[in-house]
Amino acid sequence: MTLRIGNASGFYGDRFSAVREMLTGGPLDYLTGDYLAELTMLILGRDRLKDPDRGYAKTFLRQLEENLVLAREKGVKIVTNAGGLNPAGLAAAIRELAGKLGVDVAVAHVEGDDLAARGEEFGNPLTANAYLGAWGIVECLNSGAEVVVTGRVTDASLVVGPAAAHYGWGREDYDALAGAVVAGHVIECGAQATGGNYAFFTEHHLGTPGFPIAEIEADGSSVITKHPGTGGAVTVGTVTAQLLYEITGARYAGPDVTTRFDTLSLAPAGPDRVRITGAKGEPPPPTLKVALNRLGGFRNETTFVLTGLDIEAKAALVREQLEASLKDHPPAEIRWTLARTEHEDADTEQRASALLHCAVKDADPKVAGRAFSGAGIELALASYPGFHVTAPPSDASPYGVYTASFVDSSSVPHVAVLPDGSRVDVPPARETRELSDVEEPPLPESFSGRLKRAPLGSVLGARSGDKGGDANLGVWARSEDTWRWLATTLTVEEFQRLLPETASLPVRRYVLPNLWALNFVVTGLLGEGVASQARFDPQAKALGEWLRSRYLEVPA
């Protein structure tokens, strides 16, 4: 019988009502929820500093308060990584909640990912968490658990675990596991698979997109869909966009299997249904990724509004004045960005204005706080004509720094704590293989048809995001002709010309012919990760849309 796994959260703060919507919208076997982005681990780490009993996603507990009885009545099991830094604490809180609600629910959790006790090995970060795989979840489900809480597992593991338990897969059923990884990767970000953040959104009436469902077969193949009557759309395009999200090349490494994204085939399977087949898997690498978050210092910012004439001169004046005011206590880092948003002979004041953004960082909260704020405010009557800011500068706020490390998988405990309290050690993979890039496939024959000057987005879709300090940008074609043009035209050099911010950085291009897609990884574009706020778009979420807005000679 086909296994139906739904998702109700793509991040900590996603739509609160999604759990109930998924439970009432149609049949499900499992409901998953992904709450742990890189930034979330920093937030939970700061929560844990204030209260050692916290460190988990409190929103999830409130969602269960409204829906645990409903899930139990419908026989839907729940698997979530909302345990964050304290899965045992969340599991205990769920048992307490179940008692108050008068419902008997078997709760289990997975632990071992938290490597904070090995802090010296990693430079004493605030949080250190290894990405575990799916087999702890499998142990919990096989013991009869109806709610499974994890800490830092890979996002796709929330789907791989239920699928492996349901079908009885072994640890070396690599192709089936790879298929489940693909399904998990597609639905892990919630509504991004059902039309959210989609490049060609104007082609669909999105409304409020429903959350996605993966119907997984015994061989690991799947159909991506959503509950009938919900908003959004599930198309080959929306699924392709999510497949390209935050990956690198053909090999997608995980703790249970390395999935070959160059083997996948997508096909429509009815309205709002897309079938994914062909996934091939290989042994996982011998190491686990470890996400490290540390407090980097304090930051502050303000935005000066420059209106009318002499924009460059106004920007130069206020920059000179502010930096002179800070010379006795200069911040460790000061960054200026001028956005030329003004229009000539504008019909509104806003359209006549440009924005000059100033951001500072320092280890001393007074330097980034009162010293910077005071210097900015003191210029109010002493600087360029029309001086004002979008909001007054405030106190400094702490910022985080994200880095990744790798450790031997055999050095990381992986423990399933079953509903009866017994503990099961989950061994690392018996067979591993060092990760390497796939040799670039042959490129198609060059496109020889008629061209016209137009935005790239008129013929190409894109989706972008972050992995620590690196940006990922996937771009795909929707016809074979356009793919032939894309594969031979959008080289690394052309990519860097179109996006000048990337010109001085290392850029890798990966070719995925089966998806008519390229994926670009820009090393270092995001500095020390999203929490450090290194650039205007700190998670590179709109980097793909910037690329799509650039003009080139594209197929007519």
Coordinates of C-alpha atoms in Angstrom, one line a residue:
M1 CA 0.0 0.0 0.0
T2 CA 1.4 3.4 -1.0
L3 CA 2.7 5.4 2.0
R4 CA 1.4 9.0 2.2
I5 CA 3.7 11.4 4.1
G6 CA 2.7 15.1 4.5
N7 CA 4.8 18.0 5.7
A8 CA 3.4 20.9 7.8
S9 CA 6.5 23.0 8.4
G10 CA 9.5 24.2 6.4
F11 CA 11.0 26.4 9.1
Y12 CA 10.6 27.7 12.7
G13 CA 7.8 30.2 12.2
D14 CA 6.0 28.6 9.3
R15 CA 2.2 28.7 9.0
F16 CA 0.8 27.7 12.4
S17 CA -2.4 26.3 11.0
A18 CA -0.7 23.9 8.6
V19 CA -0.8 21.0 11.1
R20 CA -4.5 21.1 11.3
E21 CA -4.9 21.8 7.6
M22 CA -2.9 18.7 6.8
L23 CA -4.7 16.5 9.3
T24 CA -8.2 17.5 8.1
G25 CA -7.5 17.9 4.4
G26 CA -7.3 14.2 3.5
P27 CA -5.8 10.9 4.3
L28 CA -2.2 10.7 5.6
D29 CA 0.0 8.0 7.3
Y30 CA 2.6 10.4 8.6
L31 CA 2.9 14.1 9.2
T32 CA 6.4 15.6 9.3
G33 CA 7.7 19.0 10.3
D34 CA 11.0 20.6 9.7
Y35 CA 11.9 23.4 12.1
L36 CA 15.7 23.5 12.0
A37 CA 17.4 26.0 9.7
E38 CA 21.0 27.0 10.4
L39 CA 19.8 30.2 11.9
T40 CA 17.3 28.4 14.1
M41 CA 20.0 26.5 15.8
L42 CA 21.6 29.8 16.9
I43 CA 18.2 31.0 18.1
L44 CA 17.6 27.8 20.1
G45 CA 21.2 28.0 21.5
R46 CA 20.5 31.5 22.9
D47 CA 17.2 30.2 24.3
R48 CA 19.1 27.4 26.1
L49 CA 21.5 29.9 27.6
K50 CA 18.5 31.6 29.3
D51 CA 16.9 28.3 30.3
P52 CA 18.6 24.9 30.1
D53 CA 15.2 23.2 29.9
R54 CA 14.3 24.9 26.6
G55 CA 16.2 24.7 23.3
Y56 CA 13.3 23.2 21.4
A57 CA 10.7 24.7 19.0
K58 CA 8.0 25.9 21.4
T59 CA 5.6 26.5 18.5
F60 CA 5.4 22.8 17.7
L61 CA 4.2 22.1 21.3
R62 CA 1.4 24.7 20.9
Q63 CA 0.5 23.1 17.5
L64 CA 0.2 19.7 19.3
E65 CA -1.9 21.2 22.0
E66 CA -4.6 21.9 19.3
N67 CA -4.0 18.8 17.2
L68 CA -2.6 15.8 19.1
V69 CA -6.0 14.4 19.8
L70 CA -7.0 14.8 16.2
A71 CA -3.8 13.1 15.0
R72 CA -4.4 10.2 17.3
E73 CA -8.0 9.8 16.2
K74 CA -6.9 9.8 12.5
G75 CA -4.1 7.4 13.1
V76 CA -1.5 9.8 11.8
K77 CA 2.0 9.4 13.2
I78 CA 4.2 12.5 13.6
V79 CA 7.9 12.8 13.0
T80 CA 9.6 16.1 13.6
N81 CA 13.0 17.7 14.3
A82 CA 11.4 20.3 16.5
G83 CA 13.5 18.8 19.4
G84 CA 16.3 21.1 18.3
L85 CA 18.9 21.2 21.1
N86 CA 16.7 19.4 23.6
P87 CA 14.7 16.5 22.0
A88 CA 14.4 14.7 25.4
G89 CA 12.9 17.9 26.9
L90 CA 10.4 18.2 24.1
A91 CA 9.5 14.5 24.3
A92 CA 8.8 14.9 28.0
A93 CA 6.7 18.0 27.4
I94 CA 4.6 16.1 24.8
R95 CA 4.0 13.3 27.3
E96 CA 2.9 15.9 29.9
L97 CA 0.6 17.5 27.3
A98 CA -0.9 14.2 26.3
G99 CA -1.7 13.5 30.0
K100 CA -3.5 16.9 30.2
L101 CA -5.4 16.1 27.0
G102 CA -6.3 12.6 28.2
V103 CA -4.9 10.9 25.2
D104 CA -2.5 7.9 25.3
V105 CA 0.3 8.5 22.9
A106 CA 3.6 6.6 22.6
V107 CA 6.4 9.2 22.3
A108 CA 10.0 8.5 21.5
H109 CA 13.0 10.6 20.6
V110 CA 16.4 10.5 18.9
E111 CA 19.5 12.0 20.5
G112 CA 23.3 12.0 20.1
D113 CA 23.7 14.8 17.5
D114 CA 24.6 17.4 20.2
L115 CA 28.4 17.5 20.3
A116 CA 28.6 20.5 22.7
A117 CA 30.5 18.4 25.2
R118 CA 33.3 18.2 22.5
G119 CA 33.4 22.0 22.3
E120 CA 37.1 22.4 22.5
E121 CA 37.5 20.2 19.4
F122 CA 35.4 22.8 17.5
G123 CA 36.7 26.0 19.1
N124 CA 34.0 26.2 21.8
P125 CA 31.0 27.2 19.8
L126 CA 27.6 28.0 21.2
T127 CA 26.1 25.0 19.4
A128 CA 27.7 22.0 17.7
N129 CA 25.3 19.4 16.1
A130 CA 26.0 16.5 13.8
Y131 CA 23.6 15.7 11.0
L132 CA 22.2 12.2 11.9
G133 CA 20.3 10.0 9.5
A134 CA 17.1 8.1 9.5
W135 CA 17.8 4.9 11.4
G136 CA 17.1 6.2 14.9
I137 CA 13.7 7.3 13.6
V138 CA 13.2 3.8 12.2
E139 CA 14.0 2.2 15.6
C140 CA 11.5 4.5 17.3
L141 CA 8.7 3.7 14.8
N142 CA 9.4 0.0 14.9
S143 CA 8.9 0.1 18.7
G144 CA 5.4 1.5 18.3
A145 CA 6.1 5.2 18.7
E146 CA 3.3 7.5 17.4
V147 CA 5.3 10.7 17.9
V148 CA 9.0 10.8 17.2
V149 CA 11.1 13.9 18.1
T150 CA 14.6 14.4 16.9
G151 CA 17.3 16.9 17.2
R152 CA 19.6 17.7 14.2
V153 CA 18.9 15.1 11.6
T154 CA 19.1 15.8 7.9
D155 CA 15.8 17.3 6.7
A156 CA 15.1 14.4 4.3
S157 CA 15.5 11.9 7.2
L158 CA 12.1 12.9 8.5
V159 CA 10.7 11.2 5.4
V160 CA 13.3 8.5 4.9
G161 CA 12.7 7.1 8.4
P162 CA 8.9 6.5 8.0
A163 CA 9.5 5.0 4.5
A164 CA 12.2 2.7 5.6
A165 CA 10.2 1.5 8.7
H166 CA 7.0 1.1 6.6
Y167 CA 8.6 -1.0 3.8
G168 CA 11.3 -2.7 5.9
W169 CA 14.2 -1.4 3.8
G170 CA 17.7 -2.4 4.9
R171 CA 20.6 0.0 5.3
E172 CA 22.0 -1.1 1.9
D173 CA 18.8 -0.7 -0.1
Y174 CA 20.5 2.4 -1.6
D175 CA 18.2 3.0 -4.5
A176 CA 15.0 2.9 -2.4
L177 CA 16.6 5.1 0.2
A178 CA 17.8 7.5 -2.4
G179 CA 14.2 7.8 -3.7
A180 CA 12.9 8.6 -0.3
V181 CA 15.7 11.2 0.1
V182 CA 14.5 12.9 -3.1
A183 CA 10.9 12.9 -1.9
G184 CA 12.0 14.3 1.5
H185 CA 14.1 17.0 -0.1
V186 CA 11.1 18.1 -2.2
I187 CA 8.6 18.3 0.7
E188 CA 10.9 19.5 3.5
C189 CA 10.5 23.2 2.7
G190 CA 6.7 23.1 2.8
A191 CA 4.9 25.3 0.3
Q192 CA 8.0 25.8 -1.8
A193 CA 7.0 22.5 -3.5
T194 CA 3.4 23.7 -4.1
G195 CA 4.1 27.0 -5.9
G196 CA 5.6 29.1 -3.1
N197 CA 8.5 31.3 -4.1
Y198 CA 8.1 29.9 -7.6
A199 CA 9.8 31.7 -10.5
F200 CA 6.8 31.4 -12.8
F201 CA 4.2 32.3 -10.1
T202 CA 2.2 34.4 -12.5
E203 CA 1.2 31.3 -14.4
H204 CA -0.8 29.9 -11.5
H205 CA -3.4 31.3 -9.1
L206 CA -1.5 30.5 -5.9
G207 CA -3.8 31.9 -3.2
T208 CA -2.4 30.4 0.0
P209 CA -0.5 27.3 -1.2
G210 CA -1.3 24.0 0.5
F211 CA 1.5 21.9 2.0
P212 CA 3.0 19.0 0.1
I213 CA 2.5 15.3 0.3
A214 CA 4.9 12.5 -0.9
E215 CA 3.2 9.3 -1.9
I216 CA 6.1 6.8 -1.7
E217 CA 6.2 3.4 -3.2
A218 CA 8.2 0.3 -2.1
D219 CA 10.9 1.0 -4.6
G220 CA 11.4 4.5 -3.4
S221 CA 9.7 6.2 -6.4
S222 CA 7.2 8.8 -5.4
V223 CA 4.4 11.2 -6.5
I224 CA 4.4 14.7 -5.1
T225 CA 1.0 16.1 -4.6
K226 CA -1.2 18.1 -2.1
H227 CA -4.6 17.8 -0.6
P228 CA -7.4 18.5 -3.0
G229 CA -8.9 22.0 -2.9
T230 CA -5.9 23.6 -1.4
G231 CA -4.1 26.6 -3.0
G232 CA -1.0 26.6 -5.0
A233 CA 0.1 24.1 -7.7
V234 CA 2.2 21.0 -8.0
T235 CA 3.9 20.9 -11.5
V236 CA 7.1 19.5 -13.0
G237 CA 8.3 23.1 -12.6
T238 CA 7.6 23.5 -8.9
V239 CA 9.2 20.2 -8.2
T240 CA 12.2 20.9 -10.3
A241 CA 12.7 24.2 -8.5
Q242 CA 12.7 22.5 -5.1
L243 CA 15.0 19.7 -6.3
L244 CA 17.6 22.3 -7.2
Y245 CA 17.2 24.1 -3.9
E246 CA 20.4 24.2 -1.8
I247 CA 22.2 21.3 -3.5
T248 CA 25.6 21.2 -5.2
G249 CA 26.1 18.7 -8.0
A250 CA 24.9 15.3 -9.1
R251 CA 25.9 13.6 -5.8
Y252 CA 23.7 14.7 -2.8
A253 CA 25.5 13.3 0.2
G254 CA 23.6 12.2 3.4
P255 CA 24.4 10.0 6.4
D256 CA 22.4 7.1 5.0
V257 CA 22.9 7.3 1.3
T258 CA 24.5 9.5 -1.4
T259 CA 21.7 10.2 -3.9
R260 CA 22.4 10.7 -7.6
F261 CA 20.3 13.6 -8.7
D262 CA 21.5 13.0 -12.3
T263 CA 19.4 9.9 -12.5
L264 CA 16.0 11.4 -11.7
S265 CA 13.1 11.6 -14.1
L266 CA 10.0 13.8 -13.6
A267 CA 6.7 13.4 -15.3
P268 CA 3.2 14.7 -14.8
A269 CA 0.9 12.2 -13.2
G270 CA -2.4 14.1 -13.2
P271 CA -3.6 17.4 -11.8
D272 CA -1.2 18.6 -9.1
R273 CA 0.7 15.3 -9.3
V274 CA 4.3 14.8 -10.4
R275 CA 6.0 11.4 -10.4
I276 CA 9.7 11.1 -9.5
T277 CA 11.5 7.9 -10.7
G278 CA 14.9 6.6 -11.4
A279 CA 16.7 7.6 -8.2
K280 CA 20.0 5.7 -7.7
G281 CA 21.9 5.6 -4.5
E282 CA 25.4 5.0 -3.4
P283 CA 27.0 4.3 0.0
P284 CA 27.2 7.4 2.2
P285 CA 30.5 9.2 3.0
P286 CA 32.4 8.1 6.1
T287 CA 32.0 11.5 7.8
L288 CA 29.1 13.5 9.2
K289 CA 28.6 17.2 8.8
V290 CA 28.6 19.2 12.0
A291 CA 26.8 22.6 12.1
L292 CA 28.6 25.1 14.4
N293 CA 27.2 28.3 15.6
R294 CA 29.0 30.9 17.7
L295 CA 28.3 34.4 18.9
G296 CA 30.3 36.7 16.6
G297 CA 29.8 40.0 18.4
F298 CA 27.2 42.8 18.1
R299 CA 25.8 44.7 15.1
N300 CA 23.8 47.8 14.4
E301 CA 22.5 49.5 11.3
T302 CA 20.7 52.6 9.9
T303 CA 19.5 53.7 6.5
F304 CA 19.9 57.3 5.4
V305 CA 17.3 58.6 2.8
L306 CA 18.9 60.8 0.1
T307 CA 16.4 62.7 -1.9
G308 CA 16.6 64.6 -5.2
L309 CA 19.8 65.9 -6.7
D310 CA 23.5 65.2 -5.8
I311 CA 22.9 61.7 -4.5
E312 CA 26.5 60.7 -4.7
A313 CA 27.7 63.9 -3.0
K314 CA 25.1 63.5 -0.2
A315 CA 26.2 59.9 0.3
A316 CA 29.9 61.0 0.5
L317 CA 29.2 63.8 2.9
V318 CA 27.3 61.7 5.5
R319 CA 29.8 58.9 5.2
E320 CA 32.7 61.3 5.9
Q321 CA 30.8 62.8 8.8
L322 CA 29.8 59.6 10.5
E323 CA 33.2 57.9 10.2
A324 CA 34.9 61.1 11.6
S325 CA 32.5 60.9 14.6
L326 CA 33.4 57.3 15.2
K327 CA 37.2 57.8 15.0
D328 CA 37.8 57.6 18.7
H329 CA 35.9 54.2 18.9
P330 CA 35.8 52.9 15.4
P331 CA 33.8 49.7 14.9
A332 CA 35.7 46.6 13.9
E333 CA 33.7 46.5 10.7
I334 CA 31.7 49.2 8.9
R335 CA 29.9 48.6 5.6
W336 CA 28.1 51.1 3.4
T337 CA 25.7 50.2 0.6
L338 CA 24.1 52.8 -1.7
A339 CA 20.9 51.7 -3.4
R340 CA 20.2 54.0 -6.3
T341 CA 16.4 53.7 -6.2
E342 CA 15.7 57.3 -7.2
H343 CA 14.1 58.3 -10.5
E344 CA 14.8 61.5 -12.4
D345 CA 12.0 64.1 -12.4
A346 CA 10.0 61.8 -10.0
D347 CA 6.3 62.4 -9.3
T348 CA 6.6 61.3 -5.7
E349 CA 9.2 62.0 -3.0
Q350 CA 9.7 58.3 -2.5
R351 CA 10.5 57.8 -6.1
A352 CA 13.0 60.7 -5.9
S353 CA 14.9 59.0 -3.1
A354 CA 17.9 56.7 -2.8
L355 CA 18.8 54.7 0.3
L356 CA 22.3 54.7 1.9
H357 CA 22.6 51.8 4.3
C358 CA 25.3 51.7 7.0
A359 CA 25.9 48.5 9.1
V360 CA 28.6 48.1 11.8
K361 CA 29.9 45.2 13.8
D362 CA 32.1 45.1 16.9
A363 CA 32.8 42.8 19.9
D364 CA 31.9 45.7 22.2
P365 CA 28.1 46.3 22.4
K366 CA 28.7 49.9 23.4
V367 CA 30.8 50.6 20.2
A368 CA 28.1 49.0 18.0
G369 CA 25.3 50.4 20.1
R370 CA 25.4 53.8 21.8
A371 CA 28.5 55.1 20.0
F372 CA 27.1 54.4 16.6
S373 CA 23.6 55.4 17.3
G374 CA 24.6 58.7 18.9
A375 CA 26.9 59.6 16.1
G376 CA 24.1 59.0 13.6
I377 CA 21.5 61.0 15.5
E378 CA 23.9 64.0 16.1
L379 CA 24.1 64.5 12.3
A380 CA 20.4 65.3 12.0
L381 CA 20.8 69.1 11.6
A382 CA 24.4 69.1 10.4
S383 CA 24.5 67.0 7.2
Y384 CA 23.0 66.9 3.7
P385 CA 19.8 68.7 2.8
G386 CA 16.7 66.7 3.4
F387 CA 18.4 64.5 6.0
H388 CA 16.3 61.8 7.5
V389 CA 16.5 58.0 8.2
T390 CA 14.0 55.2 7.7
A391 CA 14.2 54.4 11.4
P392 CA 16.5 55.8 14.1
P393 CA 19.5 53.6 15.0
S394 CA 19.0 51.5 18.1
D395 CA 20.9 49.4 20.6
A396 CA 23.3 46.8 19.2
S397 CA 22.0 43.2 18.8
P398 CA 24.1 40.1 19.0
Y399 CA 24.9 38.3 15.7
G400 CA 26.0 34.7 15.1
V401 CA 28.6 33.1 12.9
Y402 CA 28.0 29.7 11.2
T403 CA 30.6 27.3 10.1
A404 CA 30.6 23.6 9.2
S405 CA 33.0 20.9 10.2
F406 CA 33.1 17.1 9.6
V407 CA 33.8 14.2 11.9
D408 CA 34.0 10.5 11.5
S409 CA 30.5 9.0 11.7
S410 CA 31.8 6.3 14.1
S411 CA 32.6 9.1 16.6
V412 CA 29.1 10.4 16.9
P413 CA 26.5 8.6 19.1
H414 CA 23.1 7.9 17.5
V415 CA 20.6 6.8 20.1
A416 CA 16.9 6.0 19.8
V417 CA 15.1 6.5 23.1
L418 CA 12.0 4.3 22.9
P419 CA 8.5 5.0 24.4
D420 CA 9.3 2.7 27.4
G421 CA 12.5 4.6 28.1
S422 CA 14.9 1.9 26.8
R423 CA 17.8 3.1 24.7
V424 CA 19.0 1.6 21.4
D425 CA 22.4 2.5 20.0
V426 CA 22.2 3.0 16.2
P427 CA 25.5 1.9 14.6
P428 CA 27.1 4.0 11.8
A429 CA 26.9 2.8 8.2
R430 CA 28.8 -0.4 7.5
E431 CA 29.7 0.6 4.0
T432 CA 30.9 4.1 3.1
R433 CA 32.4 5.8 0.1
E434 CA 34.4 9.0 -0.1
L435 CA 32.4 11.7 -1.8
S436 CA 33.6 12.9 -5.2
D437 CA 32.2 15.0 -8.0
V438 CA 30.6 13.2 -11.0
E439 CA 32.5 13.8 -14.2
E440 CA 30.7 16.5 -16.1
P441 CA 28.4 15.0 -18.7
P442 CA 28.7 15.9 -22.4
L443 CA 27.0 19.1 -23.2
P444 CA 24.2 19.2 -25.8
E445 CA 24.6 20.6 -29.3
S446 CA 24.6 24.4 -29.3
F447 CA 21.3 26.1 -30.0
S448 CA 21.2 27.6 -33.5
G449 CA 17.8 29.2 -33.5
R450 CA 16.8 32.9 -33.5
L451 CA 17.7 35.0 -30.5
K452 CA 16.2 38.1 -29.0
R453 CA 17.4 40.5 -26.2
A454 CA 15.3 39.8 -23.2
P455 CA 15.5 39.0 -19.4
L456 CA 16.8 35.6 -18.7
G457 CA 13.7 35.0 -16.6
S458 CA 11.5 35.1 -19.8
V459 CA 12.9 31.6 -20.6
L460 CA 14.5 30.3 -17.4
G461 CA 13.4 29.5 -13.9
A462 CA 15.7 29.8 -10.9
R463 CA 15.8 29.2 -7.2
S464 CA 18.5 30.2 -4.8
G465 CA 19.4 29.8 -1.1
D466 CA 22.2 29.4 1.4
K467 CA 24.5 26.8 2.8
G468 CA 26.5 28.6 5.5
G469 CA 28.6 31.3 3.8
D470 CA 28.0 29.9 0.3
A471 CA 25.1 30.7 -2.0
N472 CA 23.5 28.1 -4.2
L473 CA 21.6 29.1 -7.4
G474 CA 19.8 26.5 -9.5
V475 CA 18.5 27.5 -13.0
W476 CA 16.5 25.4 -15.3
A477 CA 15.0 25.5 -18.8
R478 CA 11.5 24.4 -19.8
S479 CA 12.2 23.1 -23.3
E480 CA 15.0 21.1 -24.9
D481 CA 15.9 24.0 -27.3
T482 CA 16.3 26.4 -24.3
W483 CA 18.3 23.8 -22.4
R484 CA 20.7 23.5 -25.3
W485 CA 21.1 27.3 -25.2
L486 CA 21.4 27.4 -21.4
A487 CA 24.0 24.6 -21.1
T488 CA 26.4 26.2 -23.7
T489 CA 25.7 29.9 -22.9
L490 CA 25.6 30.3 -19.1
T491 CA 29.2 29.5 -18.3
V492 CA 30.8 30.5 -15.0
E493 CA 32.4 33.5 -16.7
E494 CA 29.0 34.6 -18.0
F495 CA 27.4 34.0 -14.7
Q496 CA 30.0 36.2 -13.0
R497 CA 29.5 38.9 -15.6
L498 CA 25.8 39.0 -15.0
L499 CA 26.2 39.0 -11.2
P500 CA 29.2 41.2 -10.6
E501 CA 29.0 40.5 -6.8
T502 CA 30.3 37.0 -7.6
A503 CA 33.1 38.1 -9.9
S504 CA 35.9 37.9 -7.3
L505 CA 34.6 34.7 -5.6
P506 CA 35.1 31.0 -6.5
V507 CA 32.1 29.8 -8.5
R508 CA 31.4 26.1 -9.4
R509 CA 29.0 25.1 -12.1
Y510 CA 27.2 21.7 -12.0
V511 CA 25.3 20.2 -15.0
L512 CA 22.1 18.2 -14.5
P513 CA 20.9 17.3 -18.0
N514 CA 18.0 15.2 -16.8
L515 CA 16.5 18.2 -15.2
W516 CA 17.6 20.6 -18.0
A517 CA 19.3 22.5 -15.2
L518 CA 22.6 24.0 -14.0
N519 CA 23.5 24.6 -10.4
F520 CA 26.0 27.3 -9.4
V521 CA 27.7 27.4 -5.9
V522 CA 29.2 30.7 -5.0
T523 CA 31.8 30.3 -2.2
G524 CA 31.9 33.0 0.5
L525 CA 29.1 35.3 -0.9
L526 CA 27.3 35.2 2.4
G527 CA 30.3 35.7 4.6
E528 CA 29.9 33.9 7.9
G529 CA 26.3 32.8 7.3
V530 CA 22.8 34.2 7.5
A531 CA 23.1 35.2 11.2
S532 CA 26.1 37.5 10.4
Q533 CA 23.9 39.5 8.0
A534 CA 26.9 39.9 5.6
R535 CA 24.9 41.3 2.7
F536 CA 21.6 42.9 1.6
D537 CA 20.0 39.5 1.0
P538 CA 21.7 37.4 3.7
Q539 CA 20.3 34.0 2.7
A540 CA 20.6 34.6 -1.1
K541 CA 16.9 33.9 -1.4
A542 CA 16.5 36.5 -4.2
L543 CA 19.9 35.8 -6.0
G544 CA 18.1 33.7 -8.6
E545 CA 15.6 36.5 -9.3
W546 CA 18.4 38.9 -9.8
L547 CA 19.9 36.6 -12.4
R548 CA 16.5 36.2 -14.1
S549 CA 16.2 40.0 -14.3
R550 CA 19.5 40.4 -16.3
Y551 CA 19.3 40.8 -20.1
L552 CA 20.9 38.5 -22.6
E553 CA 20.3 37.3 -26.1
V554 CA 17.9 34.4 -25.3
P555 CA 16.0 32.0 -27.6
A556 CA 13.2 33.8 -29.3

